[in-house]
């Protein structure tokens, strides 16, 4: 009787040993892996991620020939705006007067390109997600004021003088709000000549270019809010 107990105890222990050993052997064969978290806990800062919004086109921009006969200059760029940073007016006819724009406008303004009927390159919108275009962009009805006023445009930041030393990266002389998407304005055939970047392929713009938090104008120096 005693022997039977010892033998069955031994059998049970041996079976348990085989099960445990087998389990640990099988798990040892599995490939090692690092569990990937599907959700990031890092809050993305919109003004910083915007820099990469058009990165996929950076190399195309770098290899694109410049069409000098259809270049824009900063002068014509500013002429189409009531003041620095104001939404430009729509300088071309709009077929359907009653739409807000959206997809129709994005056909030309999402990625730009030459529009033969306007004999110009369509400027790329820095904000394709704001689809009610005509909430902010209105058609031009006249080139003159319908009533005189003493409104003066604020002085625009100057370009070409924003670097500390010759050859060092210029500071960004403008705010970042609504200007997160650098390549939309600074690259491609519709970018004004003076601000077309020579290195669109260095996509992490803000690695080297820092915002200037002082604005120098004719009427004084203003300090910007850090969150701009
Ligand atoms: C067929 C292509 C095409 C369509 C569609 C189109 N645009 Fe344009 N848009 C252009 C071109 C080309 C220019 C540049 C004109 C120039 O420089 O003379 C332009 C210029 C502009 C500008 C001035 C940008 C600047 O930097 O000064 C605004 C604003 C604009 N369009 C808004 C719109 C809106 C809003 C719609 C939709 C209702 C629209 N466009 C539809 C081709 C188009
Ligand atoms: C909430 C207002 C608002 C809406 C909606 C809006 N825009 Fe703009 N847009 C602006 C402002 C403000 C600027 C000038 C930005 C600056 O100079 O910093 C601008 C600039 C532009 C420019 C010129 C970029 C450049 O080179 O300076 C284009 C092109 C443009 N918008 C197209 C569009 C199109 C197309 C739509 C619709 C899909 C649209 N916008 C919707 C406010 C708006
Ligand atoms: C809505 C169009 C627009 C966007 C978006 C934009 N810029 Fe600009 N940038 C301009 C204009 C226009 C100027 C000329 C000064 C002015 O009018 O503010 C300029 C000037 C500059 C200059 C000075 C160049 C010189 O030669 O002195 C730098 C540097 C610059 N921008 C960097 C950036 C960076 C980096 C980003 C992205 C975070 C950016 N810009 C986004 C329109 C834009
Ligand atoms: C690795 C650093 C670096 C990165 C990243 C970088 N830049 Fe620059 N940037 C410079 C330097 C240095 C200069 C001055 C070049 C000179 O004086 O020859 C410059 C000059 C400029 C100018 C003045 C015009 C010109 O081309 O000389 C503009 C506008 C500009 N950068 C915009 C941008 C934009 C937009 C991006 C992102 C697509 C960007 N930069 C990424 C270093 C950088």
GROMACS .gro file of C-alpha atoms and ligand atoms in nm:
model
  400
    1UNK     CA    1   0.000   0.000   0.000
    2UNK     CA    2   0.280   0.237   0.106
    3UNK     CA    3   0.477   0.154  -0.208
    4UNK     CA    4   0.170   0.221  -0.425
    5UNK     CA    5   0.136   0.571  -0.269
    6UNK     CA    6   0.504   0.646  -0.328
    7UNK     CA    7   0.487   0.528  -0.690
    8UNK     CA    8   0.170   0.725  -0.769
    9UNK     CA    9   0.316   1.037  -0.597
   10UNK     CA   10   0.627   0.997  -0.805
   11UNK     CA   11   0.422   0.952  -1.124
   12UNK     CA   12   0.219   1.266  -1.049
   13UNK     CA   13   0.534   1.471  -0.977
   14UNK     CA   14   0.701   1.338  -1.291
   15UNK     CA   15   0.397   1.423  -1.504
   16UNK     CA   16   0.389   1.772  -1.352
   17UNK     CA   17   0.757   1.811  -1.426
   18UNK     CA   18   0.703   1.715  -1.792
   19UNK     CA   19   0.413   1.962  -1.830
   20UNK     CA   20   0.606   2.251  -1.673
   21UNK     CA   21   0.926   2.173  -1.863
   22UNK     CA   22   0.737   2.143  -2.191
   23UNK     CA   23   0.561   2.474  -2.133
   24UNK     CA   24   0.883   2.656  -2.056
   25UNK     CA   25   1.056   2.489  -2.355
   26UNK     CA   26   0.775   2.598  -2.590
   27UNK     CA   27   0.773   2.957  -2.468
   28UNK     CA   28   1.152   2.962  -2.504
   29UNK     CA   29   1.106   2.890  -2.875
   30UNK     CA   30   0.881   3.195  -2.931
   31UNK     CA   31   1.044   3.490  -3.098
   32UNK     CA   32   1.119   3.781  -2.871
   33UNK     CA   33   0.912   4.090  -2.943
   34UNK     CA   34   0.857   4.432  -2.796
   35UNK     CA   35   0.488   4.504  -2.743
   36UNK     CA   36   0.392   4.806  -2.950
   37UNK     CA   37   0.150   5.051  -2.796
   38UNK     CA   38  -0.112   5.145  -3.048
   39UNK     CA   39  -0.195   5.472  -2.876
   40UNK     CA   40   0.066   5.734  -2.808
   41UNK     CA   41   0.052   5.915  -2.478
   42UNK     CA   42   0.249   6.205  -2.614
   43UNK     CA   43   0.029   6.506  -2.690
   44UNK     CA   44   0.118   6.628  -3.037
   45UNK     CA   45   0.169   7.001  -3.060
   46UNK     CA   46  -0.013   7.111  -3.377
   47UNK     CA   47   0.221   7.399  -3.445
   48UNK     CA   48   0.516   7.160  -3.446
   49UNK     CA   49   0.368   6.867  -3.641
   50UNK     CA   50   0.249   7.108  -3.911
   51UNK     CA   51   0.609   7.138  -4.024
   52UNK     CA   52   0.589   6.788  -4.170
   53UNK     CA   53   0.249   6.825  -4.338
   54UNK     CA   54   0.393   6.844  -4.689
   55UNK     CA   55   0.715   6.649  -4.632
   56UNK     CA   56   0.621   6.386  -4.890
   57UNK     CA   57   0.661   6.651  -5.164
   58UNK     CA   58   0.994   6.786  -5.037
   59UNK     CA   59   1.211   6.593  -5.284
   60UNK     CA   60   0.987   6.688  -5.576
   61UNK     CA   61   1.030   7.052  -5.478
   62UNK     CA   62   1.406   7.009  -5.452
   63UNK     CA   63   1.426   6.865  -5.805
   64UNK     CA   64   1.173   7.100  -5.966
   65UNK     CA   65   1.301   7.350  -6.220
   66UNK     CA   66   1.204   7.712  -6.150
   67UNK     CA   67   0.971   7.861  -6.409
   68UNK     CA   68   1.102   8.218  -6.401
   69UNK     CA   69   0.844   8.357  -6.640
   70UNK     CA   70   0.564   8.278  -6.394
   71UNK     CA   71   0.731   8.360  -6.062
   72UNK     CA   72   0.556   8.559  -5.793
   73UNK     CA   73   0.734   8.828  -5.596
   74UNK     CA   74   0.671   8.943  -5.240
   75UNK     CA   75   0.538   9.271  -5.380
   76UNK     CA   76   0.246   9.109  -5.564
   77UNK     CA   77   0.203   8.875  -5.268
   78UNK     CA   78   0.152   9.164  -5.023
   79UNK     CA   79  -0.065   9.361  -5.270
   80UNK     CA   80  -0.331   9.093  -5.249
   81UNK     CA   81  -0.361   9.122  -4.869
   82UNK     CA   82  -0.527   9.397  -4.663
   83UNK     CA   83  -0.243   9.373  -4.412
   84UNK     CA   84   0.034   9.130  -4.311
   85UNK     CA   85  -0.125   8.796  -4.220
   86UNK     CA   86  -0.470   8.885  -4.358
   87UNK     CA   87  -0.643   8.628  -4.579
   88UNK     CA   88  -0.562   8.710  -4.942
   89UNK     CA   89  -0.855   8.795  -5.165
   90UNK     CA   90  -0.939   8.567  -5.457
   91UNK     CA   91  -0.779   8.733  -5.760
   92UNK     CA   92  -0.960   8.518  -6.017
   93UNK     CA   93  -1.324   8.462  -6.115
   94UNK     CA   94  -1.512   8.197  -5.918
   95UNK     CA   95  -1.769   8.003  -6.117
   96UNK     CA   96  -2.021   7.914  -5.854
   97UNK     CA   97  -2.082   8.228  -5.649
   98UNK     CA   98  -2.287   8.052  -5.386
   99UNK     CA   99  -2.054   7.775  -5.267
  100UNK     CA  100  -1.819   7.800  -4.975
  101UNK     CA  101  -1.542   7.655  -5.187
  102UNK     CA  102  -1.416   7.332  -5.037
  103UNK     CA  103  -1.332   7.060  -5.288
  104UNK     CA  104  -1.367   7.291  -5.588
  105UNK     CA  105  -1.094   7.521  -5.458
  106UNK     CA  106  -0.882   7.232  -5.338
  107UNK     CA  107  -0.862   7.089  -5.693
  108UNK     CA  108  -0.611   7.363  -5.763
  109UNK     CA  109  -0.504   7.478  -5.419
  110UNK     CA  110  -0.436   7.149  -5.240
  111UNK     CA  111  -0.112   7.074  -5.424
  112UNK     CA  112  -0.076   7.369  -5.659
  113UNK     CA  113   0.033   7.333  -6.021
  114UNK     CA  114  -0.004   7.542  -6.335
  115UNK     CA  115  -0.356   7.661  -6.418
  116UNK     CA  116  -0.350   7.750  -6.788
  117UNK     CA  117  -0.671   7.953  -6.776
  118UNK     CA  118  -0.522   8.191  -6.518
  119UNK     CA  119  -0.171   8.167  -6.667
  120UNK     CA  120  -0.024   8.120  -6.319
  121UNK     CA  121   0.076   7.858  -6.066
  122UNK     CA  122  -0.190   7.807  -5.800
  123UNK     CA  123  -0.051   7.886  -5.455
  124UNK     CA  124  -0.074   7.587  -5.222
  125UNK     CA  125  -0.303   7.640  -4.926
  126UNK     CA  126  -0.133   7.598  -4.589
  127UNK     CA  127  -0.469   7.488  -4.444
  128UNK     CA  128  -0.651   7.235  -4.668
  129UNK     CA  129  -0.853   7.124  -4.363
  130UNK     CA  130  -1.037   7.459  -4.339
  131UNK     CA  131  -1.281   7.372  -4.613
  132UNK     CA  132  -1.512   7.675  -4.589
  133UNK     CA  133  -1.267   7.877  -4.796
  134UNK     CA  134  -1.500   8.167  -4.869
  135UNK     CA  135  -1.567   8.225  -4.502
  136UNK     CA  136  -1.230   8.404  -4.506
  137UNK     CA  137  -1.132   8.449  -4.873
  138UNK     CA  138  -1.350   8.681  -5.075
  139UNK     CA  139  -1.349   8.771  -5.441
  140UNK     CA  140  -1.206   9.102  -5.551
  141UNK     CA  141  -1.470   9.339  -5.682
  142UNK     CA  142  -1.256   9.645  -5.720
  143UNK     CA  143  -0.895   9.752  -5.687
  144UNK     CA  144  -0.979  10.077  -5.511
  145UNK     CA  145  -1.147  10.157  -5.181
  146UNK     CA  146  -1.518  10.230  -5.209
  147UNK     CA  147  -1.466  10.489  -4.938
  148UNK     CA  148  -1.140  10.660  -4.843
  149UNK     CA  149  -0.989  10.580  -4.503
  150UNK     CA  150  -0.665  10.643  -4.318
  151UNK     CA  151  -0.604  10.273  -4.251
  152UNK     CA  152  -0.239  10.188  -4.294
  153UNK     CA  153  -0.094   9.842  -4.335
  154UNK     CA  154   0.151   9.744  -4.062
  155UNK     CA  155   0.508   9.718  -4.179
  156UNK     CA  156   0.598   9.368  -4.289
  157UNK     CA  157   0.903   9.188  -4.151
  158UNK     CA  158   1.199   9.226  -4.383
  159UNK     CA  159   1.361   8.922  -4.543
  160UNK     CA  160   1.727   8.857  -4.609
  161UNK     CA  161   1.840   9.031  -4.289
  162UNK     CA  162   1.724   8.777  -4.033
  163UNK     CA  163   2.045   8.584  -3.976
  164UNK     CA  164   2.293   8.656  -3.700
  165UNK     CA  165   2.592   8.583  -3.924
  166UNK     CA  166   2.628   8.538  -4.300
  167UNK     CA  167   2.535   8.178  -4.374
  168UNK     CA  168   2.358   8.110  -4.044
  169UNK     CA  169   1.989   8.014  -4.054
  170UNK     CA  170   1.763   8.320  -4.043
  171UNK     CA  171   1.514   8.341  -3.755
  172UNK     CA  172   1.149   8.309  -3.854
  173UNK     CA  173   1.037   8.674  -3.865
  174UNK     CA  174   0.666   8.588  -3.850
  175UNK     CA  175   0.429   8.414  -3.614
  176UNK     CA  176   0.375   8.037  -3.638
  177UNK     CA  177  -0.001   8.038  -3.584
  178UNK     CA  178  -0.168   7.963  -3.922
  179UNK     CA  179   0.184   7.932  -4.061
  180UNK     CA  180   0.271   7.585  -3.930
  181UNK     CA  181   0.294   7.430  -4.276
  182UNK     CA  182   0.623   7.581  -4.395
  183UNK     CA  183   0.656   7.409  -4.733
  184UNK     CA  184   0.314   7.534  -4.851
  185UNK     CA  185   0.443   7.892  -4.873
  186UNK     CA  186   0.819   7.848  -4.898
  187UNK     CA  187   0.855   7.586  -5.172
  188UNK     CA  188   0.740   7.523  -5.524
  189UNK     CA  189   0.678   7.740  -5.828
  190UNK     CA  190   0.410   7.954  -5.659
  191UNK     CA  191   0.634   8.058  -5.367
  192UNK     CA  192   0.739   8.424  -5.398
  193UNK     CA  193   1.095   8.440  -5.531
  194UNK     CA  194   1.241   8.610  -5.222
  195UNK     CA  195   1.122   8.343  -4.980
  196UNK     CA  196   1.153   8.027  -5.193
  197UNK     CA  197   1.371   7.797  -4.985
  198UNK     CA  198   1.690   7.661  -5.138
  199UNK     CA  199   1.665   7.343  -4.926
  200UNK     CA  200   1.306   7.208  -4.919
  201UNK     CA  201   1.443   6.859  -4.851
  202UNK     CA  202   1.557   6.950  -4.498
  203UNK     CA  203   1.208   6.884  -4.376
  204UNK     CA  204   1.250   6.955  -4.006
  205UNK     CA  205   1.253   7.331  -4.059
  206UNK     CA  206   1.226   7.429  -3.695
  207UNK     CA  207   1.534   7.226  -3.607
  208UNK     CA  208   1.737   7.518  -3.743
  209UNK     CA  209   1.494   7.809  -3.776
  210UNK     CA  210   1.361   7.951  -3.451
  211UNK     CA  211   1.080   8.202  -3.423
  212UNK     CA  212   1.186   8.555  -3.348
  213UNK     CA  213   0.979   8.671  -3.055
  214UNK     CA  214   1.038   9.038  -3.122
  215UNK     CA  215   0.862   9.219  -3.401
  216UNK     CA  216   1.032   9.533  -3.519
  217UNK     CA  217   0.800   9.779  -3.694
  218UNK     CA  218   0.800  10.151  -3.764
  219UNK     CA  219   0.599  10.224  -3.450
  220UNK     CA  220   0.805  10.021  -3.207
  221UNK     CA  221   0.917   9.679  -3.094
  222UNK     CA  222   0.659   9.430  -2.976
  223UNK     CA  223   0.730   9.113  -2.785
  224UNK     CA  224   0.532   8.814  -2.899
  225UNK     CA  225   0.352   8.566  -2.684
  226UNK     CA  226   0.551   8.240  -2.670
  227UNK     CA  227   0.246   8.044  -2.781
  228UNK     CA  228   0.216   8.224  -3.114
  229LIG     C1  229  -0.848   7.622  -6.192
  229LIG     C2  230  -0.768   7.628  -6.071
  229LIG     C3  231  -0.820   7.712  -5.955
  229LIG     C4  232  -0.939   7.698  -5.886
  229LIG     C5  233  -1.052   7.597  -5.910
  229LIG     C6  234  -0.935   7.796  -5.780
  229LIG     N1  235  -0.819   7.868  -5.785
  229LIG    FE1  236  -0.760   8.015  -5.657
  229LIG     N2  237  -0.594   8.050  -5.767
  229LIG     C7  238  -0.557   7.978  -5.880
  229LIG     C8  239  -0.437   8.039  -5.938
  229LIG     C9  240  -0.364   7.991  -6.063
  229LIG    C10  241  -0.402   8.149  -5.854
  229LIG    C11  242  -0.286   8.247  -5.871
  229LIG    C12  243  -0.337   8.364  -5.949
  229LIG    C13  244  -0.228   8.465  -5.974
  229LIG     O1  245  -0.121   8.459  -5.913
  229LIG     O2  246  -0.255   8.553  -6.057
  229LIG    C14  247  -0.503   8.152  -5.749
  229LIG    C15  248  -0.503   8.245  -5.645
  229LIG    C16  249  -0.589   8.237  -5.535
  229LIG    C17  250  -0.576   8.317  -5.414
  229LIG    C18  251  -0.468   8.420  -5.384
  229LIG    C19  252  -0.353   8.353  -5.311
  229LIG    C20  253  -0.242   8.446  -5.278
  229LIG     O3  254  -0.142   8.396  -5.222
  229LIG     O4  255  -0.249   8.566  -5.306
  229LIG    C21  256  -0.679   8.281  -5.331
  229LIG    C22  257  -0.709   8.335  -5.192
  229LIG    C23  258  -0.756   8.180  -5.401
  229LIG     N3  259  -0.700   8.155  -5.525
  229LIG    C24  260  -0.870   8.120  -5.349
  229LIG    C25  261  -0.950   8.032  -5.419
  229LIG    C26  262  -1.078   7.984  -5.370
  229LIG    C27  263  -1.142   8.021  -5.236
  229LIG    C28  264  -1.127   7.899  -5.465
  229LIG    C29  265  -1.260   7.824  -5.464
  229LIG    C30  266  -1.379   7.908  -5.460
  229LIG    C31  267  -1.028   7.893  -5.574
  229LIG     N4  268  -0.924   7.977  -5.542
  229LIG    C32  269  -1.038   7.812  -5.686
  229LIG    C33  270  -0.621   7.868  -5.931
  229LIG    C34  271  -0.746   7.821  -5.891
  230LIG     C1  272  -1.048   8.069  -4.097
  230LIG     C2  273  -1.016   8.150  -4.214
  230LIG     C3  274  -0.966   8.078  -4.338
  230LIG     C4  275  -1.024   7.975  -4.407
  230LIG     C5  276  -1.154   7.902  -4.377
  230LIG     C6  277  -0.938   7.949  -4.520
  230LIG     N1  278  -0.831   8.036  -4.520
  230LIG    FE1  279  -0.683   8.045  -4.659
  230LIG     N2  280  -0.590   8.190  -4.549
  230LIG     C7  281  -0.638   8.247  -4.432
  230LIG     C8  282  -0.541   8.344  -4.382
  230LIG     C9  283  -0.556   8.427  -4.255
  230LIG    C10  284  -0.431   8.341  -4.473
  230LIG    C11  285  -0.302   8.421  -4.465
  230LIG    C12  286  -0.205   8.342  -4.383
  230LIG    C13  287  -0.080   8.419  -4.354
  230LIG     O1  288  -0.040   8.507  -4.433
  230LIG     O2  289  -0.021   8.389  -4.250
  230LIG    C14  290  -0.466   8.246  -4.577
  230LIG    C15  291  -0.383   8.215  -4.685
  230LIG    C16  292  -0.422   8.135  -4.793
  230LIG    C17  293  -0.345   8.118  -4.915
  230LIG    C18  294  -0.213   8.182  -4.948
  230LIG    C19  295  -0.099   8.110  -4.883
  230LIG    C20  296   0.023   8.194  -4.892
  230LIG     O3  297   0.111   8.165  -4.971
  230LIG     O4  298   0.028   8.294  -4.817
  230LIG    C21  299  -0.417   8.034  -4.995
  230LIG    C22  300  -0.379   7.986  -5.135
  230LIG    C23  301  -0.536   7.996  -4.923
  230LIG     N3  302  -0.537   8.059  -4.800
  230LIG    C24  303  -0.635   7.913  -4.973
  230LIG    C25  304  -0.742   7.866  -4.899
  230LIG    C26  305  -0.835   7.765  -4.946
  230LIG    C27  306  -0.829   7.698  -5.083
  230LIG    C28  307  -0.926   7.745  -4.846
  230LIG    C29  308  -1.037   7.643  -4.842
  230LIG    C30  309  -0.998   7.503  -4.863
  230LIG    C31  310  -0.891   7.835  -4.735
  230LIG     N4  311  -0.779   7.906  -4.772
  230LIG    C32  312  -0.961   7.849  -4.615
  230LIG    C33  313  -0.759   8.219  -4.372
  230LIG    C34  314  -0.845   8.116  -4.409
  231LIG     C1  315   0.131   8.152  -4.506
  231LIG     C2  316   0.263   8.141  -4.569
  231LIG     C3  317   0.383   8.106  -4.482
  231LIG     C4  318   0.401   7.996  -4.402
  231LIG     C5  319   0.305   7.881  -4.378
  231LIG     C6  320   0.535   8.006  -4.346
  231LIG     N1  321   0.596   8.121  -4.391
  231LIG    FE1  322   0.788   8.181  -4.349
  231LIG     N2  323   0.756   8.352  -4.455
  231LIG     C7  324   0.639   8.384  -4.524
  231LIG     C8  325   0.650   8.520  -4.574
  231LIG     C9  326   0.544   8.592  -4.656
  231LIG    C10  327   0.778   8.569  -4.534
  231LIG    C11  328   0.834   8.710  -4.555
  231LIG    C12  329   0.814   8.790  -4.426
  231LIG    C13  330   0.667   8.805  -4.391
  231LIG     O1  331   0.593   8.864  -4.469
  231LIG     O2  332   0.627   8.754  -4.283
  231LIG    C14  333   0.841   8.460  -4.459
  231LIG    C15  334   0.969   8.468  -4.405
  231LIG    C16  335   1.036   8.358  -4.347
  231LIG    C17  336   1.178   8.355  -4.311
  231LIG    C18  337   1.280   8.465  -4.329
  231LIG    C19  338   1.354   8.448  -4.460
  231LIG    C20  339   1.463   8.549  -4.479
  231LIG     O3  340   1.531   8.540  -4.585
  231LIG     O4  341   1.483   8.636  -4.395
  231LIG    C21  342   1.203   8.231  -4.256
  231LIG    C22  343   1.335   8.179  -4.202
  231LIG    C23  344   1.077   8.159  -4.256
  231LIG     N3  345   0.978   8.238  -4.313
  231LIG    C24  346   1.063   8.031  -4.208
  231LIG    C25  347   0.941   7.964  -4.198
  231LIG    C26  348   0.924   7.837  -4.129
  231LIG    C27  349   1.032   7.757  -4.062
  231LIG    C28  350   0.791   7.806  -4.142
  231LIG    C29  351   0.717   7.686  -4.084
  231LIG    C30  352   0.714   7.677  -3.938
  231LIG    C31  353   0.726   7.912  -4.219
  231LIG     N4  354   0.820   8.006  -4.250
  231LIG    C32  355   0.591   7.914  -4.260
  231LIG    C33  356   0.529   8.304  -4.543
  231LIG    C34  357   0.505   8.184  -4.475
  232LIG     C1  358   1.995   7.192  -4.103
  232LIG     C2  359   1.950   7.326  -4.077
  232LIG     C3  360   1.832   7.379  -4.160
  232LIG     C4  361   1.710   7.320  -4.179
  232LIG     C5  362   1.657   7.187  -4.127
  232LIG     C6  363   1.633   7.414  -4.259
  232LIG     N1  364   1.709   7.527  -4.287
  232LIG    FE1  365   1.646   7.694  -4.385
  232LIG     N2  366   1.832   7.774  -4.372
  232LIG     C7  367   1.938   7.716  -4.306
  232LIG     C8  368   2.057   7.798  -4.327
  232LIG     C9  369   2.197   7.770  -4.270
  232LIG    C10  370   2.016   7.908  -4.406
  232LIG    C11  371   2.102   8.022  -4.458
  232LIG    C12  372   2.152   7.983  -4.595
  232LIG    C13  373   2.243   8.084  -4.656
  232LIG     O1  374   2.254   8.196  -4.606
  232LIG     O2  375   2.302   8.046  -4.758
  232LIG    C14  376   1.874   7.890  -4.433
  232LIG    C15  377   1.798   7.978  -4.510
  232LIG    C16  378   1.659   7.969  -4.523
  232LIG    C17  379   1.574   8.070  -4.586
  232LIG    C18  380   1.618   8.197  -4.654
  232LIG    C19  381   1.626   8.171  -4.806
  232LIG    C20  382   1.729   8.070  -4.844
  232LIG     O3  383   1.691   7.961  -4.892
  232LIG     O4  384   1.851   8.095  -4.827
  232LIG    C21  385   1.444   8.023  -4.576
  232LIG    C22  386   1.316   8.090  -4.628
  232LIG    C23  387   1.449   7.895  -4.508
  232LIG     N3  388   1.579   7.865  -4.477
  232LIG    C24  389   1.339   7.816  -4.482
  232LIG    C25  390   1.346   7.683  -4.441
  232LIG    C26  391   1.234   7.590  -4.444
  232LIG    C27  392   1.094   7.624  -4.489
  232LIG    C28  393   1.281   7.471  -4.395
  232LIG    C29  394   1.205   7.338  -4.384
  232LIG    C30  395   1.160   7.281  -4.511
  232LIG    C31  396   1.421   7.488  -4.362
  232LIG     N4  397   1.457   7.617  -4.394
  232LIG    C32  398   1.503   7.391  -4.305
  232LIG    C33  399   1.936   7.600  -4.231
  232LIG    C34  400   1.831   7.509  -4.227
   0.00000   0.00000   0.00000
